[in-house]
Coordinates of C-alpha atoms (C1' of nucleotides) and ligand atoms in Angstrom, one line a residue:
Chain A
X83 CA -60.3 -23.6 -8.5
X84 CA -57.9 -25.9 -10.0
X85 CA -59.0 -28.2 -12.8
X86 CA -62.6 -29.1 -12.1
X87 CA -62.9 -32.7 -11.0
X88 CA -59.5 -33.7 -12.2
X89 CA -58.4 -35.4 -9.0
X90 CA -61.6 -37.4 -8.8
X91 CA -61.1 -38.4 -12.4
X92 CA -57.6 -39.5 -11.8
X93 CA -58.4 -41.5 -8.7
X94 CA -57.5 -44.8 -10.3
X95 CA -54.1 -43.4 -11.1
X96 CA -53.2 -42.3 -7.6
X97 CA -51.1 -44.3 -5.2
X98 CA -51.1 -44.1 -1.4
X99 CA -47.5 -43.4 -0.4
X100 CA -45.6 -42.2 2.6
X101 CA -43.5 -39.1 2.1
X102 CA -40.4 -40.9 3.4
X103 CA -40.1 -42.4 0.0
X104 CA -38.5 -39.1 -0.9
X105 CA -35.8 -39.3 1.7
X106 CA -32.6 -37.7 0.5
X107 CA -34.5 -35.7 -2.2
X108 CA -35.5 -32.1 -2.6
X109 CA -39.3 -31.7 -2.5
X110 CA -41.3 -28.6 -3.3
X111 CA -44.0 -27.3 -1.0
X112 CA -47.0 -25.3 -2.2
X113 CA -46.9 -22.9 0.8
X114 CA -50.5 -21.5 0.6
X115 CA -52.2 -24.8 1.0
X116 CA -50.5 -25.4 4.3
X117 CA -51.0 -21.8 5.3
X118 CA -54.7 -22.0 4.7
X119 CA -55.0 -25.2 6.7
X120 CA -53.0 -23.9 9.5
X121 CA -55.0 -20.7 9.6
X122 CA -58.0 -22.7 10.5
X123 CA -56.7 -23.3 13.9
X124 CA -56.6 -19.6 14.7
X125 CA -58.9 -17.9 12.2
X126 CA -60.7 -15.7 14.7
X127 CA -57.5 -14.6 16.4
X128 CA -56.1 -13.7 13.0
X129 CA -59.2 -11.9 11.8
X130 CA -59.5 -9.8 14.9
X131 CA -55.8 -9.5 15.5
X132 CA -56.3 -10.6 19.0
X133 CA -53.7 -10.5 21.8
X134 CA -51.7 -13.6 22.5
X135 CA -49.8 -16.1 20.4
X136 CA -52.6 -18.2 19.4
X137 CA -52.7 -16.3 16.1
X138 CA -49.3 -17.7 15.4
X139 CA -50.5 -21.3 15.5
X140 CA -50.6 -21.4 11.7
X141 CA -46.8 -21.0 11.8
X142 CA -46.5 -23.9 14.2
X143 CA -48.7 -26.0 12.0
X144 CA -46.5 -25.3 9.0
X145 CA -43.3 -25.9 10.8
X146 CA -44.6 -29.1 12.2
X147 CA -44.9 -30.4 8.7
X148 CA -41.6 -29.0 7.7
X149 CA -40.0 -30.8 10.6
X150 CA -41.8 -34.0 9.5
X151 CA -40.1 -33.8 6.2
X152 CA -36.8 -33.0 7.7
X153 CA -37.1 -35.9 10.0
X154 CA -37.3 -38.1 7.0
X155 CA -34.2 -36.4 5.5
X156 CA -36.2 -34.6 2.9
X157 CA -35.1 -31.2 1.9
X158 CA -38.2 -29.0 1.6
X159 CA -38.3 -26.1 -0.8
X160 CA -41.2 -23.8 0.1
X161 CA -42.8 -21.9 -2.8
X162 CA -45.2 -19.0 -2.2
X163 CA -47.7 -17.4 -4.6
X164 CA -46.8 -14.0 -5.8
X165 CA -48.7 -11.4 -7.8
X166 CA -52.1 -11.9 -9.3
X167 CA -52.2 -13.1 -12.9
X168 CA -54.7 -11.1 -15.1
X169 CA -56.7 -14.0 -16.5
X170 CA -57.4 -15.3 -13.0
X171 CA -58.9 -12.0 -11.8
X172 CA -62.6 -13.2 -11.9
X173 CA -61.9 -16.3 -9.9
X174 CA -60.1 -14.2 -7.3
X175 CA -62.6 -11.4 -7.1
X176 CA -65.3 -13.9 -6.3
X177 CA -63.3 -15.5 -3.5
X178 CA -62.7 -12.1 -1.9
X179 CA -66.4 -11.1 -2.2
X180 CA -67.4 -14.2 -0.3
X181 CA -64.7 -13.7 2.3
X182 CA -65.8 -10.2 3.0
X183 CA -69.4 -11.2 3.3
X184 CA -68.5 -13.9 5.8
X185 CA -66.4 -11.5 7.7
X186 CA -69.2 -9.1 8.1
X187 CA -71.6 -11.8 9.2
X188 CA -69.0 -12.9 11.7
X189 CA -68.7 -9.4 13.1
X190 CA -72.4 -9.2 13.5
X191 CA -72.6 -12.5 15.4
X192 CA -69.8 -11.3 17.6
X193 CA -71.7 -8.2 18.5
X194 CA -74.7 -10.3 19.3
X195 CA -72.4 -12.3 21.6
X196 CA -72.7 -15.5 19.7
X197 CA -69.0 -16.4 19.7
X198 CA -69.3 -19.9 18.4
X199 CA -71.3 -18.8 15.4
X200 CA -68.8 -16.0 14.8
X201 CA -65.8 -18.2 14.9
X202 CA -67.4 -20.5 12.4
X203 CA -67.9 -17.6 10.1
X204 CA -64.4 -16.3 10.7
X205 CA -63.2 -19.7 9.4
X206 CA -64.8 -19.0 6.1
X207 CA -63.3 -15.5 6.0
X208 CA -59.7 -16.5 6.5
X209 CA -57.3 -14.9 4.1
X210 CA -53.6 -15.5 4.0
X211 CA -52.3 -12.0 4.0
X212 CA -48.9 -11.1 2.6
X213 CA -47.9 -10.2 6.1
X214 CA -48.7 -13.7 7.3
X215 CA -46.7 -15.2 4.5
X216 CA -43.9 -12.9 5.4
X217 CA -43.9 -14.0 9.0
X218 CA -43.5 -17.5 7.8
X219 CA -40.7 -16.5 5.6
X220 CA -38.9 -15.1 8.5
X221 CA -39.2 -18.3 10.4
X222 CA -38.0 -20.2 7.3
X223 CA -35.0 -18.0 7.1
X224 CA -34.2 -18.6 10.7
X225 CA -34.4 -22.4 10.1
X226 CA -32.4 -22.3 7.0
X227 CA -35.2 -23.6 4.9
X228 CA -35.0 -22.8 1.2
X229 CA -37.9 -20.8 -0.1
X230 CA -38.9 -18.7 -3.1
X231 CA -41.8 -16.3 -3.8
X232 CA -43.0 -16.9 -7.3
X233 CA -43.6 -13.9 -9.5
X234 CA -47.1 -15.0 -10.1
X235 CA -48.5 -18.5 -9.5
X236 CA -46.6 -20.9 -7.2
X237 CA -47.9 -23.7 -9.3
X238 CA -45.9 -22.6 -12.3
X239 CA -42.8 -22.0 -10.2
X240 CA -43.1 -25.5 -8.7
X241 CA -43.5 -27.0 -12.2
X242 CA -40.4 -25.2 -13.3
X243 CA -38.4 -26.4 -10.4
X244 CA -39.6 -29.9 -11.2
X245 CA -38.0 -29.6 -14.6
X246 CA -34.6 -28.8 -13.1
X247 CA -31.9 -31.1 -11.9
X248 CA -31.4 -31.1 -8.1
X249 CA -27.9 -29.6 -8.6
X250 CA -29.5 -26.6 -10.2
X251 CA -32.1 -26.1 -7.5
X252 CA -34.6 -28.6 -8.9
X253 CA -37.0 -30.8 -7.0
X254 CA -38.3 -34.3 -7.6
X255 CA -41.8 -33.9 -6.4
X256 CA -44.3 -31.4 -5.1
X257 CA -46.5 -31.5 -2.0
X258 CA -49.8 -29.7 -2.8
X259 CA -53.5 -29.8 -2.9
X260 CA -53.8 -28.2 -6.2
X261 CA -54.6 -30.2 -9.3
X262 CA -53.3 -27.3 -11.5
X263 CA -49.8 -28.7 -10.9
X264 CA -50.6 -31.6 -13.2
X265 CA -51.9 -29.2 -15.9
X266 CA -48.6 -27.4 -15.6
X267 CA -46.8 -30.7 -16.3
X268 CA -45.4 -31.5 -12.9
X269 CA -44.1 -35.0 -13.1
X270 CA -44.8 -36.0 -9.5
X271 CA -47.3 -34.5 -7.0
X272 CA -48.3 -35.7 -3.6
X273 CA -51.8 -34.6 -2.7
X274 CA -53.5 -34.7 0.7
X275 CA -50.5 -35.3 2.7
X276 CA -51.6 -35.7 6.3
X277 CA -49.7 -35.0 9.5
X278 CA -48.1 -38.4 9.5
X279 CA -46.7 -38.0 6.0
X280 CA -49.3 -40.2 4.2
X281 CA -50.5 -38.9 0.9
X282 CA -51.8 -39.6 -2.5
X283 CA -49.2 -39.6 -5.2
X284 CA -49.8 -39.0 -8.9
X285 CA -46.9 -39.6 -11.3
X286 CA -47.8 -37.9 -14.6
X287 CA -45.8 -40.2 -16.8
X288 CA -47.4 -43.2 -15.2
X289 CA -50.8 -41.7 -15.9
X290 CA -50.0 -41.1 -19.5
X291 CA -48.2 -44.4 -20.0
X292 CA -50.5 -46.7 -18.2
X293 CA -52.3 -49.1 -20.5
X294 CA -54.4 -51.1 -18.1
X295 CA -56.1 -48.4 -16.0
X296 CA -59.3 -46.5 -16.8
X297 CA -59.5 -43.7 -17.7
X298 CA -56.8 -44.4 -20.3
X299 CA -54.5 -41.8 -21.6
X300 CA -53.0 -43.7 -24.5
X301 CA -51.9 -41.4 -27.2
X302 CA -51.9 -38.5 -24.8
X303 CA -48.8 -36.4 -24.4
X304 CA -48.4 -33.6 -21.9
X305 CA -49.8 -31.0 -24.3
X306 CA -53.0 -32.9 -24.9
X307 CA -53.3 -33.6 -21.2
X308 CA -53.1 -29.8 -20.5
X309 CA -55.6 -29.2 -23.3
X310 CA -58.0 -31.6 -21.7
X311 CA -57.6 -29.7 -18.4
X312 CA -58.4 -26.4 -20.0
X313 CA -61.4 -27.9 -21.7
X314 CA -62.7 -29.2 -18.4
X315 CA -62.5 -25.7 -16.9
X316 CA -59.7 -24.0 -15.1
X317 CA -59.1 -20.8 -13.2
X318 CA -58.3 -19.0 -16.4
X319 CA -61.2 -20.1 -18.5
X320 CA -64.6 -21.7 -17.5
X321 CA -65.6 -24.6 -19.6
X322 CA -68.1 -24.6 -22.4
X323 CA -71.5 -25.3 -21.0
X324 CA -72.1 -29.1 -20.8
X325 CA -68.4 -29.9 -21.0
X326 CA -66.8 -31.5 -18.0
X327 CA -63.7 -33.6 -17.4
X328 CA -65.2 -36.7 -18.8
X329 CA -66.2 -35.2 -22.1
X330 CA -63.0 -33.2 -22.3
X331 CA -61.1 -36.4 -21.9
X332 CA -63.1 -38.3 -24.6
X333 CA -62.9 -35.5 -27.1
X334 CA -59.1 -35.2 -26.7
X335 CA -58.6 -39.0 -26.9
X336 CA -60.8 -39.1 -30.0
X337 CA -59.3 -36.3 -32.0
X338 CA -55.7 -36.3 -30.5
X339 CA -55.3 -32.7 -31.6
X340 CA -56.5 -29.6 -29.7
X341 CA -57.4 -27.5 -32.8
X342 CA -59.5 -30.3 -34.1
X343 CA -61.3 -30.6 -30.8
X344 CA -62.0 -26.9 -30.9
X345 CA -63.5 -26.9 -34.4
X346 CA -65.6 -30.0 -33.6
X347 CA -66.9 -28.2 -30.5
X348 CA -67.7 -25.1 -32.4
X349 CA -69.6 -27.1 -34.9
X350 CA -71.5 -29.2 -32.4
X351 CA -72.2 -26.6 -29.7
X352 CA -72.6 -23.7 -32.1
X353 CA -73.7 -20.6 -30.2
X354 CA -73.0 -22.1 -26.9
X355 CA -69.3 -21.5 -27.6
X356 CA -68.4 -18.0 -26.6
X357 CA -67.0 -15.8 -29.4
X358 CA -63.6 -15.5 -27.8
X359 CA -63.3 -19.1 -26.7
X360 CA -60.6 -20.4 -29.0
X361 CA -58.4 -17.4 -28.3
X362 CA -58.9 -17.7 -24.6
X363 CA -58.3 -21.4 -24.9
X364 CA -55.0 -20.9 -26.6
X365 CA -54.0 -18.4 -24.0
X366 CA -54.9 -20.6 -21.1
X367 CA -52.8 -23.5 -22.6
X368 CA -50.0 -21.1 -23.1
X369 CA -50.1 -20.1 -19.4
X370 CA -49.7 -23.7 -18.4
X371 CA -46.7 -24.0 -20.7
X372 CA -45.0 -20.6 -20.6
X373 CA -46.0 -18.9 -17.4
X374 CA -43.7 -16.4 -15.9
X375 CA -41.4 -17.9 -13.3
X376 CA -38.3 -16.8 -11.4
X377 CA -35.0 -18.2 -12.4
X378 CA -32.9 -18.3 -9.3
X379 CA -29.7 -18.9 -11.1
X380 CA -30.0 -16.0 -13.5
X381 CA -31.9 -14.0 -10.8
X382 CA -34.5 -12.9 -13.3
X383 CA -38.0 -13.5 -14.6
X384 CA -38.3 -16.1 -17.3
X385 CA -40.9 -18.2 -19.1
X386 CA -41.3 -21.7 -17.7
X387 CA -40.6 -23.0 -21.2
X388 CA -39.3 -20.6 -23.9
X389 CA -41.9 -19.3 -26.2
X390 CA -41.3 -20.4 -29.8
X391 CA -41.3 -17.6 -32.4
X392 CA -44.3 -18.8 -34.3
X393 CA -46.4 -19.0 -31.1
X394 CA -45.4 -15.5 -30.1
X395 CA -46.5 -14.3 -33.5
X396 CA -49.8 -16.1 -33.2
X397 CA -50.5 -14.0 -30.1
X398 CA -49.5 -10.8 -32.0
X399 CA -46.6 -10.5 -29.7
X400 CA -49.0 -9.7 -26.9
X401 CA -48.4 -11.7 -23.8
X402 CA -50.2 -9.5 -21.3
X403 CA -52.2 -12.5 -20.1
X404 CA -49.1 -13.9 -18.5
X405 CA -48.9 -10.9 -16.2
X406 CA -46.5 -8.0 -16.8
X407 CA -42.8 -8.6 -17.0
X408 CA -40.7 -7.0 -14.4
X409 CA -37.2 -5.8 -14.0
X410 CA -34.6 -8.1 -12.6
X411 CA -34.3 -6.2 -9.3
X412 CA -38.0 -6.4 -8.7
X413 CA -38.3 -10.0 -9.5
X414 CA -35.4 -10.8 -7.2
X415 CA -36.7 -8.7 -4.4
X416 CA -40.1 -10.5 -4.7
X417 CA -38.5 -14.0 -5.0
X418 CA -36.3 -13.4 -1.9
X419 CA -39.2 -12.3 0.2
X420 CA -38.3 -8.6 0.5
X421 CA -41.1 -7.1 -1.6
X422 CA -44.8 -7.7 -1.3
X423 CA -45.7 -8.9 -4.8
X424 CA -49.3 -7.6 -4.6
X425 CA -48.7 -4.1 -3.4
X426 CA -45.1 -3.7 -4.3
X427 CA -44.5 -2.5 -0.8
X428 CA -41.4 -3.6 1.0
X429 CA -42.0 -5.9 3.8
X430 CA -41.3 -4.2 7.1
X431 CA -39.7 -6.4 9.6
X432 CA -42.4 -6.0 12.1
X433 CA -45.7 -7.4 11.1
X434 CA -48.6 -5.1 11.6
X435 CA -52.2 -6.2 11.8
X436 CA -52.0 -9.5 10.0
X437 CA -55.3 -9.2 8.2
X438 CA -55.1 -5.5 7.3
X439 CA -51.6 -5.0 6.2
X440 CA -51.4 -1.3 6.3
X441 CA -48.3 0.0 8.1
X442 CA -45.6 -0.9 5.7
X443 CA -43.1 1.8 5.3
X444 CA -42.1 1.8 1.7
X445 CA -44.0 1.4 -1.4
X446 CA -42.5 0.6 -4.7
X447 CA -44.5 1.4 -7.8
X448 CA -43.9 0.5 -11.3
X449 CA -44.9 2.8 -14.1
X450 CA -44.6 2.0 -17.7
X451 CA -42.4 4.4 -19.4
X452 CA -44.9 5.4 -22.0
X453 CA -47.8 5.4 -19.6
X454 CA -48.8 9.0 -19.0
X455 CA -50.6 8.1 -15.9
X456 CA -50.5 11.0 -13.5
X457 CA -49.0 10.1 -10.3
X458 CA -52.0 9.8 -8.0
X459 CA -51.1 11.0 -4.6
X460 CA -52.0 8.6 -2.0
X461 CA -52.9 10.2 1.3
X462 CA -49.9 10.0 3.5
X463 CA -47.4 9.6 0.8
X464 CA -44.9 12.3 0.6
X465 CA -41.8 11.3 -1.1
X466 CA -40.3 9.5 -4.1
X467 CA -37.1 8.2 -5.4
X468 CA -36.9 7.6 -9.0
X469 CA -34.6 5.6 -11.1
X470 CA -32.1 7.2 -13.3
X471 CA -34.1 7.3 -16.5
X472 CA -36.9 9.3 -15.0
X473 CA -34.9 11.3 -12.6
X474 CA -35.2 14.3 -14.9
X475 CA -38.9 13.9 -14.5
X476 CA -38.7 14.5 -10.8
X477 CA -40.4 17.8 -11.0
X478 CA -43.4 16.2 -12.7
X479 CA -46.6 15.7 -10.9
X480 CA -47.0 15.9 -7.2
X481 CA -43.6 14.5 -6.4
X482 CA -41.6 17.7 -6.8
X483 CA -38.2 17.9 -5.3
X484 CA -39.6 19.8 -2.4
X485 CA -41.6 16.9 -1.4
X486 CA -38.6 14.6 -1.2
X487 CA -36.8 15.2 2.0
X488 CA -34.1 12.6 1.3
X489 CA -31.3 11.7 -1.0
X490 CA -32.3 10.4 -4.4
X491 CA -30.4 7.2 -4.9
X492 CA -29.9 4.1 -3.0
X493 CA -28.5 5.3 0.3
X494 CA -31.2 6.3 2.6
X495 CA -34.8 7.5 2.7
X496 CA -35.1 10.1 5.3
X497 CA -33.2 7.8 7.7
X498 CA -36.2 5.6 8.2
X499 CA -35.5 2.7 5.9
X500 CA -32.3 2.0 4.1
X501 CA -32.8 1.0 0.5
X502 CA -29.8 -1.3 0.8
X503 CA -31.9 -3.5 3.0
X504 CA -34.4 -3.9 0.2
X505 CA -31.9 -5.2 -2.2
X506 CA -33.2 -3.0 -4.9
X507 CA -30.5 -2.1 -7.3
X508 CA -32.5 0.6 -8.8
X509 CA -30.0 1.8 -11.2
X510 CA -29.9 -1.4 -13.2
X511 CA -33.4 -1.3 -14.5
X512 CA -33.8 2.0 -16.3
X513 CA -34.7 1.0 -19.8
X514 CA -37.8 -0.9 -19.1
X515 CA -39.6 1.0 -16.4
X516 CA -39.0 3.7 -14.0
X517 CA -39.2 2.8 -10.4
X518 CA -40.6 4.9 -7.7
X519 CA -40.2 4.4 -4.1
X520 CA -42.7 6.1 -2.0
X521 CA -42.5 6.4 1.7
X522 CA -45.7 6.6 3.6
X523 CA -46.0 8.6 6.7
X524 CA -45.4 6.3 9.6
X525 CA -48.9 5.9 11.1
X526 CA -49.2 7.4 14.5
X527 CA -50.5 4.6 16.6
X528 CA -51.9 5.2 20.1
X529 CA -49.8 3.7 22.8
X530 CA -52.3 1.0 23.6
X531 CA -52.8 0.0 20.0
X532 CA -52.7 -3.8 19.9
X533 CA -51.3 -3.8 16.4
X534 CA -48.2 -2.0 17.6
X535 CA -47.7 -4.0 20.7
X536 CA -47.9 -7.4 19.1
X537 CA -45.0 -7.8 16.8
X538 CA -42.8 -10.7 16.1
X539 CA -39.9 -9.5 18.2
X540 CA -42.0 -8.9 21.3
X541 CA -43.5 -12.3 21.0
X542 CA -40.1 -14.0 20.5
X543 CA -38.5 -12.1 23.3
X544 CA -41.4 -12.8 25.6
X545 CA -41.2 -16.5 24.9
X546 CA -37.5 -16.8 25.1
X547 CA -37.6 -17.1 28.8
X548 CA -40.4 -19.6 29.1
X549 CA -39.3 -21.7 26.2
X550 CA -35.6 -21.9 26.7
X551 CA -36.1 -24.4 29.5
X552 CA -38.6 -26.5 27.6
X553 CA -37.0 -27.7 24.5
X554 CA -39.1 -30.3 22.9
X555 CA -37.6 -32.8 20.5
X556 CA -39.4 -31.5 17.6
X557 CA -36.5 -29.8 16.0
X558 CA -34.1 -32.6 16.8
X559 CA -33.9 -35.2 14.1
X560 CA -32.3 -37.9 16.1
X561 CA -34.7 -39.1 18.8
X562 CA -38.0 -38.0 17.3
X563 CA -39.1 -41.4 15.9
X564 CA -42.1 -41.4 18.3
X565 CA -43.3 -38.0 17.1
X566 CA -43.2 -39.0 13.5
X567 CA -44.4 -42.5 13.4
X568 CA -44.6 -44.3 10.1
X569 CA -48.1 -45.5 9.2
X570 CA -47.9 -48.8 10.9
X571 CA -46.8 -47.4 14.3
X572 CA -49.0 -44.4 14.6
X573 CA -50.9 -44.7 17.8
X574 CA -50.3 -42.1 20.4
X575 CA -49.0 -39.0 18.9
X576 CA -49.9 -36.7 21.6
X577 CA -46.6 -35.0 21.3
X578 CA -46.2 -33.8 24.8
X579 CA -43.2 -31.5 25.4
X580 CA -40.4 -33.7 26.5
X581 CA -39.3 -32.5 29.9
X582 CA -35.6 -32.2 29.9
X583 CA -33.3 -31.5 32.7
X584 CA -31.4 -28.3 32.8
X585 CA -28.4 -30.2 31.6
X586 CA -30.1 -31.6 28.6
X587 CA -31.4 -28.3 27.7
X588 CA -28.1 -26.6 27.4
X589 CA -26.8 -29.4 25.4
X590 CA -29.6 -29.0 22.9
X591 CA -29.1 -25.3 22.8
X592 CA -25.5 -25.7 22.0
X593 CA -26.2 -28.1 19.2
X594 CA -28.5 -25.7 17.6
X595 CA -26.1 -22.8 17.9
X596 CA -23.4 -24.9 16.3
X597 CA -25.7 -25.8 13.5
X598 CA -26.4 -22.1 12.8
X599 CA -23.0 -20.7 13.7
X600 CA -22.5 -19.4 10.2
X601 CA -25.3 -16.9 10.7
X602 CA -26.2 -13.8 12.6
X603 CA -27.8 -13.6 16.0
X604 CA -27.9 -17.0 17.4
X605 CA -29.8 -15.7 20.4
X606 CA -32.8 -14.7 18.4
X607 CA -32.4 -17.7 16.2
X608 CA -32.6 -20.1 19.0
X609 CA -35.5 -18.3 20.5
X610 CA -37.4 -18.8 17.2
X611 CA -36.4 -22.4 17.2
X612 CA -37.6 -22.9 20.7
X613 CA -40.8 -21.0 20.0
X614 CA -41.8 -23.4 17.2
X615 CA -40.7 -26.3 19.2
X616 CA -43.2 -25.7 21.8
X617 CA -46.1 -28.0 22.0
Chain B
dC154 C1' -73.8 -40.9 -16.6
dT155 C1' -72.4 -36.1 -16.6
dT156 C1' -72.7 -31.5 -15.4
dC157 C1' -74.2 -27.7 -12.4
dG158 C1' -74.5 -24.9 -8.4
dG159 C1' -74.7 -24.7 -3.8
dT160 C1' -72.6 -25.8 0.7
dT161 C1' -69.0 -27.6 3.7
dT162 C1' -64.4 -28.8 5.0
dA163 C1' -59.4 -28.0 5.9
dT164 C1' -57.4 -27.1 12.8
dA165 C1' -57.3 -29.4 17.2
dT166 C1' -59.2 -29.8 22.0
Chain C
dT166 C1' -54.7 -22.1 -1.8
dA167 C1' -58.2 -25.3 -2.8
dA168 C1' -61.1 -30.2 -2.9
dA169 C1' -65.1 -32.9 -1.2
dC170 C1' -69.7 -33.4 -1.0
dC171 C1' -74.7 -33.5 -2.3
dG172 C1' -78.9 -33.0 -4.6
dA173 C1' -81.0 -31.5 -8.9
dA174 C1' -81.3 -31.2 -13.6
dG175 C1' -79.5 -32.1 -18.4
Ligands
LIG918 MN1 -53.7 -23.1 -8.9

DNA sequence: CTTCGGTTTATAT
DNA sequence: TAAACCGAAG
């Protein structure tokens, strides 16, 4: 989980700041850290997919913070985690195992009638499902907030954005809880930002350049710093037994060269050093430098930093540990929030059960060209569209033409979902991989199924009436000083909804519509605005 | 002092 | 997505 003990170790190098120091700047947001925090306020509702809007409180939490930044004239860029990176698999499996255990315990307690014990356990079982992330994405779209879904780790994407000029979509700082960002070389990170905008800032160059603070990083460059992080133990590679952040730091400062540190370690620790350690070590460092990220200008997958020829050779041209490459169309569909990066299913507009994300309509599968994997037929799948390269293979396997009751191509799939909507220009990506779109049978839900009833549109429609008259000042940047007090003036922040007269309300509404006049349905938009303005 | 392995917290009323 | 915390052992 991040770099073990790094933040504690860097405590002397942190500075308490208020986020308003980034006024006028573009700042990256590590979406999952706020999503997780927000989910705590409604973990049971989410886990059980209960009726009502309480399970949407995580969205309100998130937007509250977004509005805090906007109030201070900061432009937030929200970055989501994407697919799972192979070398992190063990870390993630362990997390999921614990979550499931807690969830089952919670269900037991619930059966026993012990609600408070259950809800405590549900808190430990919270997961941010892709569906939840997608609901947030829809709100961000409606609020014209920039966002991007990273192909793999958000950390890497944020570090990449930090290396760009603002004009090219870059950011000057990142708000996150994750120490990995420093290992990725992020120049400025704000940790532990609270609801008032107070946080702990670490400037990497200050850390490396400072001469008077302890621990000292004299003679460290970013590469050595990253090496120290890996030695201390990271998500990709556990540390050698007995090595923590302190020893990692002293080894690196003593030898000022990672290869030398490794050979010293092998000599001193002997058999305690795993056989594969130095290879894994080099790979982990390479992830921090060359992870796969999305280049929004080129609209394609790239390495965070280009991989030098000799480094590539030293890995025998095998970069599988970075996660598979993907065609431009897929990377873009993921980045723009149209494709679930874990399942490769298209997001359906209507969220289903937020925790069990099972009713998406379309699935997009990638098959390596060479791979002779037989197309396993998932129950309920009945149709496929293939890209041009493999179209001749259509008769292959279970996906014969007779199973495909729709046009092969980009137009329509059986009338249910238009491919256009998915922004998947399938025909462009034939060399690398073939792409298969599978349509699942639309699940037949009973009329009283709560999953079906509770979708975003219902909720928004339902609340349009009640909220339209009660516009709070949360989305208004002018008169909201009292809601976002600066540290010195932060007494009563009980942000009660500001009662407005009918007159005021319509004025507010008009303002909002004007602001978003360039876009589609302003009715729905303003209902979303109002919904997340409610207090 | 440092590392290790476990548990608890993160919300908001 | 994680860090913080705490007692025990090296
Ligand atoms: Mn991370």
